[in-house]
mmCIF file of C-alpha atoms and ligand atoms in Angstrom:
data_model
loop_
_atom_site.group_PDB
_atom_site.id
_atom_site.type_symbol
_atom_site.label_atom_id
_atom_site.label_comp_id
_atom_site.label_asym_id
_atom_site.label_seq_id
_atom_site.Cartn_x
_atom_site.Cartn_y
_atom_site.Cartn_z
ATOM 1 C CA HIS A 1 -1.663 5.470 3.088
ATOM 2 C CA GLU A 2 -2.285 4.027 6.512
ATOM 3 C CA HIS A 3 -2.467 0.409 5.502
ATOM 4 C CA THR A 4 -2.452 -2.058 8.325
ATOM 5 C CA GLY A 5 -0.554 -5.289 8.134
ATOM 6 C CA LYS A 6 2.431 -4.592 5.916
ATOM 7 C CA ALA A 7 2.840 -7.768 3.937
ATOM 8 C CA SER A 8 6.532 -8.263 3.943
ATOM 9 C CA ILE A 9 9.262 -7.607 6.446
ATOM 10 C CA ASP A 10 11.582 -10.051 4.729
ATOM 11 C CA ASN A 11 9.693 -13.321 5.012
ATOM 12 C CA PRO A 12 7.206 -13.581 2.120
ATOM 13 C CA ASN A 13 4.706 -15.195 4.514
ATOM 14 C CA ALA A 14 5.186 -12.643 7.315
ATOM 15 C CA ARG A 15 1.579 -11.388 7.286
ATOM 16 C CA THR A 16 0.142 -14.920 7.234
ATOM 17 C CA ILE A 17 2.396 -15.944 10.118
ATOM 18 C CA GLU A 18 1.418 -12.819 12.077
ATOM 19 C CA VAL A 19 -2.302 -13.645 11.838
ATOM 20 C CA LEU A 20 -1.797 -17.348 12.571
ATOM 21 C CA GLU A 21 0.216 -16.443 15.663
ATOM 22 C CA GLN A 22 -2.698 -14.334 16.921
ATOM 23 C CA MET A 23 -5.049 -17.266 16.339
ATOM 24 C CA CYS A 24 -2.587 -19.567 18.119
ATOM 25 C CA ALA A 25 -2.347 -17.169 21.085
ATOM 26 C CA TYR A 26 -6.141 -17.200 21.300
ATOM 27 C CA TYR A 27 -6.268 -21.021 21.383
ATOM 28 C CA ASP A 28 -3.519 -21.008 24.004
ATOM 29 C CA GLN A 29 -5.535 -18.584 26.148
ATOM 30 C CA THR A 30 -8.629 -20.744 25.866
ATOM 31 C CA HIS A 31 -6.564 -23.841 26.866
ATOM 32 C CA ASP A 32 -7.164 -25.534 23.560
ATOM 33 C CA HIS A 33 -3.873 -27.455 23.771
ATOM 34 C CA TRP A 34 -4.419 -29.599 20.720
ATOM 35 C CA ARG A 35 -5.043 -26.669 18.380
ATOM 36 C CA THR A 36 -2.255 -24.607 19.971
ATOM 37 C CA ILE A 37 0.278 -27.334 19.196
ATOM 38 C CA ALA A 38 -1.092 -27.894 15.704
ATOM 39 C CA TYR A 39 -0.811 -24.155 14.953
ATOM 40 C CA ARG A 40 2.735 -23.942 16.369
ATOM 41 C CA LYS A 41 3.900 -26.772 14.126
ATOM 42 C CA GLY A 42 2.155 -25.325 11.084
ATOM 43 C CA ILE A 43 3.593 -21.844 11.717
ATOM 44 C CA ALA A 44 7.106 -23.253 12.128
ATOM 45 C CA SER A 45 6.711 -25.057 8.829
ATOM 46 C CA LEU A 46 5.493 -21.904 7.062
ATOM 47 C CA ARG A 47 8.323 -19.857 8.533
ATOM 48 C CA GLU A 48 10.840 -22.033 6.697
ATOM 49 C CA GLN A 49 9.383 -21.284 3.268
ATOM 50 C CA THR A 50 11.297 -18.901 1.032
ATOM 51 C CA SER A 51 8.421 -18.213 -1.353
ATOM 52 C CA LYS A 52 4.906 -17.005 -0.687
ATOM 53 C CA ILE A 53 2.303 -19.691 -0.017
ATOM 54 C CA SER A 54 -0.943 -18.311 -1.448
ATOM 55 C CA THR A 55 -3.198 -21.306 -2.063
ATOM 56 C CA ALA A 56 -4.641 -23.990 0.185
ATOM 57 C CA GLU A 57 -3.270 -26.572 -2.202
ATOM 58 C CA ALA A 58 0.318 -25.343 -1.799
ATOM 59 C CA ALA A 59 -0.122 -24.983 1.962
ATOM 60 C CA GLN A 60 -1.292 -28.542 2.355
ATOM 61 C CA ARG A 61 1.917 -29.826 0.812
ATOM 62 C CA LEU A 62 3.861 -28.401 3.806
ATOM 63 C CA PRO A 63 4.630 -30.640 6.780
ATOM 64 C CA PHE A 64 2.165 -30.261 9.699
ATOM 65 C CA VAL A 65 -0.369 -28.326 7.613
ATOM 66 C CA GLY A 66 -3.721 -30.077 7.318
ATOM 67 C CA ALA A 67 -6.703 -29.185 5.163
ATOM 68 C CA ARG A 68 -8.299 -26.816 7.663
ATOM 69 C CA LEU A 69 -5.145 -24.856 8.447
ATOM 70 C CA ALA A 70 -4.390 -24.748 4.709
ATOM 71 C CA ALA A 71 -7.784 -23.180 4.015
ATOM 72 C CA LYS A 72 -7.083 -20.559 6.701
ATOM 73 C CA ILE A 73 -3.720 -19.737 5.127
ATOM 74 C CA GLU A 74 -5.457 -19.119 1.794
ATOM 75 C CA GLU A 75 -8.109 -16.976 3.492
ATOM 76 C CA ILE A 76 -5.453 -14.767 5.132
ATOM 77 C CA VAL A 77 -3.536 -14.285 1.868
ATOM 78 C CA TRP A 78 -6.583 -13.197 -0.120
ATOM 79 C CA THR A 79 -8.608 -11.273 2.449
ATOM 80 C CA ASN A 80 -5.730 -10.111 4.679
ATOM 81 C CA ARG A 81 -7.663 -11.382 7.712
ATOM 82 C CA LEU A 82 -9.099 -14.477 9.323
ATOM 83 C CA SER A 83 -12.812 -14.445 10.069
ATOM 84 C CA ARG A 84 -12.460 -17.094 12.797
ATOM 85 C CA LEU A 85 -9.985 -14.831 14.624
ATOM 86 C CA ASP A 86 -12.143 -11.716 14.140
ATOM 87 C CA ASN A 87 -15.102 -13.568 15.664
ATOM 88 C CA ALA A 88 -13.052 -14.892 18.580
ATOM 89 C CA LEU A 89 -11.686 -11.437 19.431
ATOM 90 C CA ALA A 90 -15.083 -9.805 19.063
ATOM 91 C CA ASP A 91 -16.514 -12.220 21.629
ATOM 92 C CA GLN A 92 -13.702 -11.468 24.080
ATOM 93 C CA ASP A 93 -13.648 -7.683 23.822
ATOM 94 C CA PRO A 94 -16.269 -6.171 21.496
ATOM 95 C CA ALA A 95 -14.979 -2.581 21.850
ATOM 96 C CA ALA A 96 -11.382 -3.494 21.011
ATOM 97 C CA ALA A 97 -12.517 -5.638 18.081
ATOM 98 C CA ALA A 98 -14.726 -2.806 16.798
ATOM 99 C CA LEU A 99 -11.819 -0.374 16.957
ATOM 100 C CA GLN A 100 -9.645 -2.728 14.880
ATOM 101 C CA THR A 101 -12.448 -3.216 12.371
ATOM 102 C CA PHE A 102 -13.133 0.522 12.016
ATOM 103 C CA LEU A 103 -9.414 1.294 11.592
ATOM 104 C CA ARG A 104 -9.459 -0.811 8.449
ATOM 105 C CA ILE A 105 -12.038 1.413 6.743
ATOM 106 C CA TYR A 106 -10.297 3.489 4.076
ATOM 107 C CA GLY A 107 -10.040 7.122 5.195
ATOM 108 C CA VAL A 108 -10.655 6.388 8.877
ATOM 109 C CA GLY A 109 -7.941 7.198 11.394
ATOM 110 C CA PHE A 110 -7.573 6.457 15.076
ATOM 111 C CA ALA A 111 -9.480 9.543 16.296
ATOM 112 C CA GLN A 112 -12.536 8.808 14.144
ATOM 113 C CA ALA A 113 -12.550 5.074 14.947
ATOM 114 C CA SER A 114 -12.344 5.689 18.706
ATOM 115 C CA ARG A 115 -15.127 8.260 18.507
ATOM 116 C CA TRP A 116 -17.457 5.696 16.939
ATOM 117 C CA VAL A 117 -16.535 3.111 19.561
ATOM 118 C CA ALA A 118 -17.212 5.664 22.307
ATOM 119 C CA GLN A 119 -20.586 6.419 20.707
ATOM 120 C CA GLY A 120 -21.457 2.737 21.001
ATOM 121 C CA PHE A 121 -20.967 1.560 17.424
ATOM 122 C CA ARG A 122 -19.675 -2.019 17.287
ATOM 123 C CA THR A 123 -20.265 -3.341 13.768
ATOM 124 C CA LEU A 124 -19.705 -2.137 10.224
ATOM 125 C CA SER A 125 -23.410 -2.403 9.412
ATOM 126 C CA SER A 126 -24.314 -0.203 12.404
ATOM 127 C CA LEU A 127 -22.112 2.575 10.944
ATOM 128 C CA ALA A 128 -24.814 3.189 8.335
ATOM 129 C CA GLY A 129 -26.295 5.328 11.124
ATOM 130 C CA ALA A 130 -23.066 7.257 11.792
ATOM 131 C CA LYS A 131 -21.783 10.435 10.196
ATOM 132 C CA LEU A 132 -19.343 9.603 7.403
ATOM 133 C CA SER A 133 -17.411 11.680 4.887
ATOM 134 C CA PRO A 134 -18.016 10.803 1.222
ATOM 135 C CA SER A 135 -14.735 8.856 0.968
ATOM 136 C CA GLN A 136 -15.355 7.053 4.263
ATOM 137 C CA LYS A 137 -18.707 6.021 2.824
ATOM 138 C CA VAL A 138 -16.941 4.487 -0.183
ATOM 139 C CA GLY A 139 -14.446 2.866 2.198
ATOM 140 C CA LEU A 140 -17.279 1.329 4.205
ATOM 141 C CA GLU A 141 -19.232 0.132 1.165
ATOM 142 C CA HIS A 142 -16.092 -1.503 -0.243
ATOM 143 C CA TYR A 143 -14.567 -2.644 3.033
ATOM 144 C CA ASP A 144 -13.826 -6.197 1.912
ATOM 145 C CA ASP A 145 -12.648 -5.054 -1.525
ATOM 146 C CA PHE A 146 -10.154 -2.527 -0.177
ATOM 147 C CA ASN A 147 -8.833 -4.875 2.488
ATOM 148 C CA ALA A 148 -8.183 -7.688 0.032
ATOM 149 C CA ARG A 149 -4.743 -8.182 -1.474
ATOM 150 C CA ILE A 150 -4.354 -7.525 -5.201
ATOM 151 C CA PRO A 151 -2.550 -10.264 -7.145
ATOM 152 C CA ARG A 152 0.443 -9.038 -9.144
ATOM 153 C CA ALA A 153 -1.187 -9.986 -12.470
ATOM 154 C CA GLU A 154 -4.247 -7.867 -11.658
ATOM 155 C CA VAL A 155 -2.081 -4.842 -10.795
ATOM 156 C CA GLU A 156 -0.680 -5.211 -14.326
ATOM 157 C CA GLN A 157 -4.180 -5.325 -15.836
ATOM 158 C CA HIS A 158 -5.192 -2.058 -14.131
ATOM 159 C CA ALA A 159 -1.947 -0.429 -15.237
ATOM 160 C CA ALA A 160 -2.602 -1.599 -18.817
ATOM 161 C CA VAL A 161 -6.027 0.098 -18.871
ATOM 162 C CA VAL A 162 -4.509 3.414 -17.774
ATOM 163 C CA ARG A 163 -1.540 3.022 -20.129
ATOM 164 C CA GLU A 164 -3.784 2.314 -23.117
ATOM 165 C CA CYS A 165 -5.989 5.354 -22.498
ATOM 166 C CA LEU A 166 -2.955 7.580 -21.952
ATOM 167 C CA ARG A 167 -1.234 6.316 -25.108
ATOM 168 C CA ARG A 168 -4.158 7.564 -27.193
ATOM 169 C CA LEU A 169 -4.150 10.946 -25.455
ATOM 170 C CA ASP A 170 -0.399 11.584 -25.505
ATOM 171 C CA PRO A 171 2.108 9.009 -26.783
ATOM 172 C CA ALA A 172 4.928 10.723 -24.873
ATOM 173 C CA ALA A 173 3.256 10.126 -21.504
ATOM 174 C CA GLU A 174 4.409 7.117 -19.527
ATOM 175 C CA VAL A 175 3.104 4.909 -16.714
ATOM 176 C CA ILE A 176 5.459 3.239 -14.224
ATOM 177 C CA VAL A 177 3.988 0.910 -11.617
ATOM 178 C CA GLY A 178 5.515 1.804 -8.247
ATOM 179 C CA GLY A 179 4.899 0.769 -4.636
ATOM 180 C CA SER A 180 5.112 -2.820 -3.486
ATOM 181 C CA TYR A 181 4.631 -4.019 -7.092
ATOM 182 C CA ARG A 182 7.910 -2.420 -8.151
ATOM 183 C CA ARG A 183 9.602 -4.093 -5.184
ATOM 184 C CA GLY A 184 8.530 -7.409 -6.706
ATOM 185 C CA ALA A 185 5.710 -8.258 -4.266
ATOM 186 C CA ALA A 186 3.442 -11.165 -5.225
ATOM 187 C CA ASP A 187 0.424 -9.087 -4.175
ATOM 188 C CA SER A 188 -0.208 -5.470 -3.220
ATOM 189 C CA GLY A 189 -2.464 -3.428 -0.975
ATOM 190 C CA ASP A 190 -3.169 -0.879 -3.688
ATOM 191 C CA ILE A 191 -2.061 0.099 -7.205
ATOM 192 C CA ASP A 192 0.503 2.912 -7.348
ATOM 193 C CA LEU A 193 0.867 4.391 -10.835
ATOM 194 C CA VAL A 194 3.539 7.007 -11.451
ATOM 195 C CA ILE A 195 2.585 9.047 -14.525
ATOM 196 C CA THR A 196 5.362 10.994 -16.194
ATOM 197 C CA HIS A 197 6.191 12.428 -19.606
ATOM 198 C CA GLY A 198 9.081 12.334 -22.068
ATOM 199 C CA SER A 199 9.480 16.097 -22.032
ATOM 200 C CA ALA A 200 6.523 18.098 -20.710
ATOM 201 C CA GLY A 201 6.315 19.355 -17.143
ATOM 202 C CA LEU A 202 3.749 19.123 -14.384
ATOM 203 C CA ALA A 203 1.240 21.623 -15.772
ATOM 204 C CA HIS A 204 0.835 19.480 -18.876
ATOM 205 C CA LEU A 205 0.526 16.292 -16.811
ATOM 206 C CA GLN A 206 -2.121 17.893 -14.605
ATOM 207 C CA ARG A 207 -4.203 18.953 -17.598
ATOM 208 C CA LEU A 208 -3.767 15.545 -19.189
ATOM 209 C CA VAL A 209 -4.680 13.540 -16.104
ATOM 210 C CA PHE A 210 -7.240 15.686 -14.281
ATOM 211 C CA GLU A 211 -9.027 17.136 -17.313
ATOM 212 C CA THR A 212 -8.906 14.229 -19.753
ATOM 213 C CA LEU A 213 -7.623 10.880 -18.458
ATOM 214 C CA VAL A 214 -9.642 10.707 -15.232
ATOM 215 C CA PRO A 215 -12.917 11.870 -16.833
ATOM 216 C CA GLN A 216 -12.497 9.386 -19.719
ATOM 217 C CA LEU A 217 -11.634 6.431 -17.490
ATOM 218 C CA THR A 218 -14.545 7.348 -15.224
ATOM 219 C CA ALA A 219 -16.928 7.517 -18.196
ATOM 220 C CA GLN A 220 -15.817 4.096 -19.415
ATOM 221 C CA GLY A 221 -16.521 2.676 -15.947
ATOM 222 C CA PHE A 222 -12.935 1.816 -14.990
ATOM 223 C CA LEU A 223 -12.485 4.529 -12.369
ATOM 224 C CA LYS A 224 -15.272 4.160 -9.816
ATOM 225 C CA ALA A 225 -14.744 6.860 -7.209
ATOM 226 C CA ALA A 226 -12.424 9.732 -6.399
ATOM 227 C CA LEU A 227 -11.246 9.575 -2.787
ATOM 228 C CA ALA A 228 -8.794 12.466 -2.661
ATOM 229 C CA THR A 229 -7.029 14.713 -5.091
ATOM 230 C CA SER A 230 -4.298 17.231 -4.654
ATOM 231 C CA HIS A 231 -2.773 19.882 -6.866
ATOM 232 C CA LYS A 232 -0.592 21.194 -4.081
ATOM 233 C CA ARG A 233 2.961 21.642 -5.007
ATOM 234 C CA ASP A 234 4.764 23.362 -2.142
ATOM 235 C CA GLY A 235 7.574 22.065 -0.038
ATOM 236 C CA ASP A 236 7.288 18.445 0.935
ATOM 237 C CA ALA A 237 3.539 18.436 0.383
ATOM 238 C CA ALA A 238 1.783 15.703 -1.469
ATOM 239 C CA GLY A 239 2.515 16.966 -4.970
ATOM 240 C CA ALA A 240 0.013 16.229 -7.667
ATOM 241 C CA LYS A 241 -1.970 13.063 -7.207
ATOM 242 C CA TRP A 242 -5.341 11.476 -7.647
ATOM 243 C CA LEU A 243 -6.443 8.766 -5.212
ATOM 244 C CA GLY A 244 -9.452 6.654 -5.974
ATOM 245 C CA ALA A 245 -10.885 3.282 -6.870
ATOM 246 C CA SER A 246 -10.806 1.257 -10.071
ATOM 247 C CA CYS A 247 -12.412 -1.938 -11.326
ATOM 248 C CA LEU A 248 -11.690 -4.099 -14.379
ATOM 249 C CA PRO A 249 -14.523 -4.550 -16.891
ATOM 250 C CA ALA A 250 -16.753 -7.643 -16.702
ATOM 251 C CA PRO A 251 -16.403 -10.614 -16.971
ATOM 252 C CA ASN A 252 -13.600 -9.926 -14.483
ATOM 253 C CA PRO A 253 -14.744 -10.146 -10.841
ATOM 254 C CA GLN A 254 -16.239 -6.771 -9.884
ATOM 255 C CA VAL A 255 -13.800 -6.012 -7.069
ATOM 256 C CA TRP A 256 -12.969 -2.354 -6.477
ATOM 257 C CA ARG A 257 -9.265 -1.706 -5.962
ATOM 258 C CA ARG A 258 -7.524 1.280 -4.436
ATOM 259 C CA ILE A 259 -5.556 3.118 -7.124
ATOM 260 C CA ASP A 260 -3.171 6.071 -6.815
ATOM 261 C CA LEU A 261 -2.207 8.208 -9.813
ATOM 262 C CA LEU A 262 0.981 10.115 -9.032
ATOM 263 C CA LEU A 263 2.001 12.898 -11.412
ATOM 264 C CA VAL A 264 5.726 13.430 -11.764
ATOM 265 C CA PRO A 265 7.579 15.834 -14.109
ATOM 266 C CA PRO A 266 10.505 14.147 -15.909
ATOM 267 C CA ALA A 267 13.048 16.337 -14.128
ATOM 268 C CA GLU A 268 12.040 14.768 -10.783
ATOM 269 C CA ILE A 269 11.370 11.190 -11.817
ATOM 270 C CA GLY A 270 14.400 9.674 -10.032
ATOM 271 C CA ALA A 271 13.558 11.169 -6.646
ATOM 272 C CA ALA A 272 9.854 10.387 -7.090
ATOM 273 C CA LEU A 273 10.580 6.763 -7.999
ATOM 274 C CA ILE A 274 12.688 6.327 -4.881
ATOM 275 C CA TYR A 275 9.850 7.741 -2.796
ATOM 276 C CA PHE A 276 6.973 5.850 -4.435
ATOM 277 C CA THR A 277 8.901 2.572 -4.522
ATOM 278 C CA GLY A 278 9.595 2.587 -0.795
ATOM 279 C CA ASN A 279 9.095 0.729 1.301
ATOM 280 C CA ASP A 280 8.248 3.369 3.893
ATOM 281 C CA VAL A 281 10.916 2.125 6.301
ATOM 282 C CA PHE A 282 13.546 2.209 3.543
ATOM 283 C CA ASN A 283 12.460 5.785 2.739
ATOM 284 C CA ARG A 284 12.868 6.857 6.331
ATOM 285 C CA SER A 285 16.330 5.340 6.572
ATOM 286 C CA ILE A 286 17.603 6.799 3.288
ATOM 287 C CA ARG A 287 16.276 10.239 4.253
ATOM 288 C CA LEU A 288 18.009 9.966 7.596
ATOM 289 C CA LEU A 289 21.222 9.006 5.847
ATOM 290 C CA ALA A 290 20.888 12.070 3.584
ATOM 291 C CA SER A 291 20.408 14.349 6.579
ATOM 292 C CA ARG A 292 23.481 12.857 8.302
ATOM 293 C CA LYS A 293 25.453 13.920 5.234
ATOM 294 C CA GLY A 294 24.063 17.464 5.419
ATOM 295 C CA MET A 295 21.651 16.839 2.585
ATOM 296 C CA ARG A 296 17.933 16.461 2.246
ATOM 297 C CA LEU A 297 16.039 13.888 0.194
ATOM 298 C CA ASN A 298 12.355 14.149 -0.574
ATOM 299 C CA GLN A 299 10.092 13.025 -3.405
ATOM 300 C CA ARG A 300 11.217 16.014 -5.504
ATOM 301 C CA GLY A 301 14.979 15.694 -5.252
ATOM 302 C CA LEU A 302 18.226 15.482 -3.308
ATOM 303 C CA TYR A 303 19.413 18.864 -1.988
ATOM 304 C CA ARG A 304 22.539 20.129 -0.234
ATOM 305 C CA ASP A 305 23.193 23.222 1.906
ATOM 306 C CA VAL A 306 19.735 22.862 3.340
ATOM 307 C CA GLY A 307 18.804 25.696 5.656
ATOM 308 C CA ARG A 308 22.219 27.294 5.214
ATOM 309 C CA GLY A 309 21.529 30.193 2.878
ATOM 310 C CA PRO A 310 23.746 33.292 2.719
ATOM 311 C CA GLY A 311 23.635 35.666 5.705
ATOM 312 C CA ARG A 312 21.992 33.061 7.943
ATOM 313 C CA THR A 313 18.772 33.220 5.966
ATOM 314 C CA ARG A 314 17.124 29.860 5.911
ATOM 315 C CA THR A 315 16.679 28.529 2.438
ATOM 316 C CA ALA A 316 13.896 26.044 2.606
ATOM 317 C CA ARG A 317 15.139 23.775 -0.111
ATOM 318 C CA GLY A 318 18.907 24.224 -0.497
ATOM 319 C CA THR A 319 20.719 23.557 -3.743
ATOM 320 C CA LEU A 320 19.551 20.776 -5.994
ATOM 321 C CA VAL A 321 22.092 17.954 -6.303
ATOM 322 C CA GLU A 322 20.092 15.431 -8.342
ATOM 323 C CA ALA A 323 16.464 14.567 -9.052
ATOM 324 C CA ARG A 324 16.265 12.966 -12.498
ATOM 325 C CA SER A 325 18.130 9.718 -11.926
ATOM 326 C CA GLU A 326 17.590 7.165 -9.178
ATOM 327 C CA ARG A 327 21.104 5.827 -9.663
ATOM 328 C CA ARG A 328 22.762 9.230 -9.449
ATOM 329 C CA ILE A 329 20.882 9.972 -6.217
ATOM 330 C CA PHE A 330 22.311 6.789 -4.681
ATOM 331 C CA GLU A 331 25.771 7.791 -5.986
ATOM 332 C CA ALA A 332 25.535 11.326 -4.597
ATOM 333 C CA LEU A 333 24.588 9.852 -1.229
ATOM 334 C CA GLY A 334 27.590 7.535 -1.425
ATOM 335 C CA VAL A 335 25.536 4.379 -1.010
ATOM 336 C CA PRO A 336 25.707 1.301 -3.247
ATOM 337 C CA TRP A 337 22.815 0.878 -5.668
ATOM 338 C CA ARG A 338 19.917 -1.177 -4.414
ATOM 339 C CA SER A 339 17.402 -2.574 -6.870
ATOM 340 C CA PRO A 340 13.731 -2.037 -5.907
ATOM 341 C CA GLU A 341 13.496 -5.684 -4.757
ATOM 342 C CA GLN A 342 16.220 -4.967 -2.198
ATOM 343 C CA ARG A 343 14.549 -1.887 -0.715
ATOM 344 C CA ILE A 344 12.867 -3.662 2.147
ATOM 345 C CA CYS A 345 13.924 -2.803 5.661
HETATM 346 N N1 LIG B 1 5.312 6.029 1.427
HETATM 347 C C1 LIG B 1 6.138 6.481 2.438
HETATM 348 N N2 LIG B 1 5.611 6.810 3.658
HETATM 349 C C2 LIG B 1 4.300 6.685 3.880
HETATM 350 C C3 LIG B 1 3.449 6.227 2.868
HETATM 351 C C4 LIG B 1 3.982 5.900 1.640
HETATM 352 O O1 LIG B 1 7.353 6.604 2.233
HETATM 353 N N3 LIG B 1 3.807 7.004 5.081
HETATM 354 C C5 LIG B 1 5.892 5.651 0.125
HETATM 355 C C6 LIG B 1 6.593 4.315 0.250
HETATM 356 C C7 LIG B 1 5.596 3.360 -0.278
HETATM 357 C C8 LIG B 1 4.935 4.170 -1.375
HETATM 358 O O2 LIG B 1 4.908 5.502 -0.873
HETATM 359 O O3 LIG B 1 6.214 2.192 -0.778
HETATM 360 C C9 LIG B 1 3.542 3.678 -1.731
HETATM 361 O O4 LIG B 1 2.721 3.683 -0.561
HETATM 362 P P1 LIG B 1 1.693 2.517 -0.262
HETATM 363 O O5 LIG B 1 0.945 2.884 0.958
HETATM 364 O O6 LIG B 1 0.898 2.234 -1.479
HETATM 365 O O7 LIG B 1 2.617 1.278 0.171
HETATM 366 P P2 LIG B 1 3.235 0.076 -0.652
HETATM 367 O O8 LIG B 1 2.897 0.182 -2.097
HETATM 368 O O9 LIG B 1 4.679 0.015 -0.314
HETATM 369 O O10 LIG B 1 2.552 -1.219 -0.020
HETATM 370 P P3 LIG B 1 1.057 -1.774 -0.305
HETATM 371 O O11 LIG B 1 1.214 -3.058 -1.033
HETATM 372 O O12 LIG B 1 0.469 -1.963 1.040
HETATM 373 O O13 LIG B 1 0.336 -0.743 -1.111
HETATM 374 MG MG1 LIG B 2 0.948 0.532 -2.716
HETATM 375 MN MN1 LIG B 3 -0.494 3.764 -2.545
#
């Protein structure tokens, strides 16, 4: 999940401000005083907003934001980048710009991106001649799709498609939308669906999802590509999940979205919800807090006496304290409850 540009630190316009500041720094460097000042005033104005500004129309109502800056604000919100800035940086340092561009391809990490730059690749279209894994190929073909933000209402529509199919297969199965959506974000980088069950365990969920749900949703054209799948179940490993792409039926715009299906047995739903709700910084801090109290928290549960088995034998997992209830995990850790909206660090 190596998304760039986390949308929200605590300011709802943090990502927009971050990109505008880069554009402003570029104008400053090129001694474009007029634009530098205009951007500074516009950024200051945006920084004071307590809600997310997502349209040019709303942006233009702010002090010091003219039509052109307003259009750029809308572009950043919906594409997560600014083409004017990309072009400016590419002119200044083509290799550095290429690296940044390649890093935004789904499934491409730093090592792969630098290798392509070293081999002389500079543009996305040139990568057609490079060696790509099947999921990198999908990532490249749907570069703009996967880098675009997903409006909250569309996340709900994708969840509804999965929920409806699942309801027909097994009425006791359940879909909970996790990730940034559960934290209340106005838009998300991907769609995180936690799939659980009223009573049955993981084996049932795996059969249901991998053998029936995914093939059916693929056949009906909703699921477009599988990017990674994992049945692994040991230790802190990924657990059972299916990562891929989905697209709403026409006449909706045919934009492919990144979708994660995360299979969670009911006995572990509390711990899994904490993990898949995040954000990642919150997860790191709550895990650290657990370890300071001699416990261990992962996506499967909260454990005590970790690594302190009888006769100095290391028990990998320790004794289970709680896994089923989010609230009871907070209680066992001795921290006040925080609603998903408050789990932003
Ligand atoms: N997660 C984590 N550490 C990671 C990756 C993920 O703890 N390195 C957890 C916290 C995330 C959740 O999984 O909130 C979902 O991961 P996403 O990458 O989908 O991140 P978000 O849903 O939080 O944000 P976005 O809107 O970018 O998808
Ligand atoms: Mg997400
Ligand atoms: Mn995700």
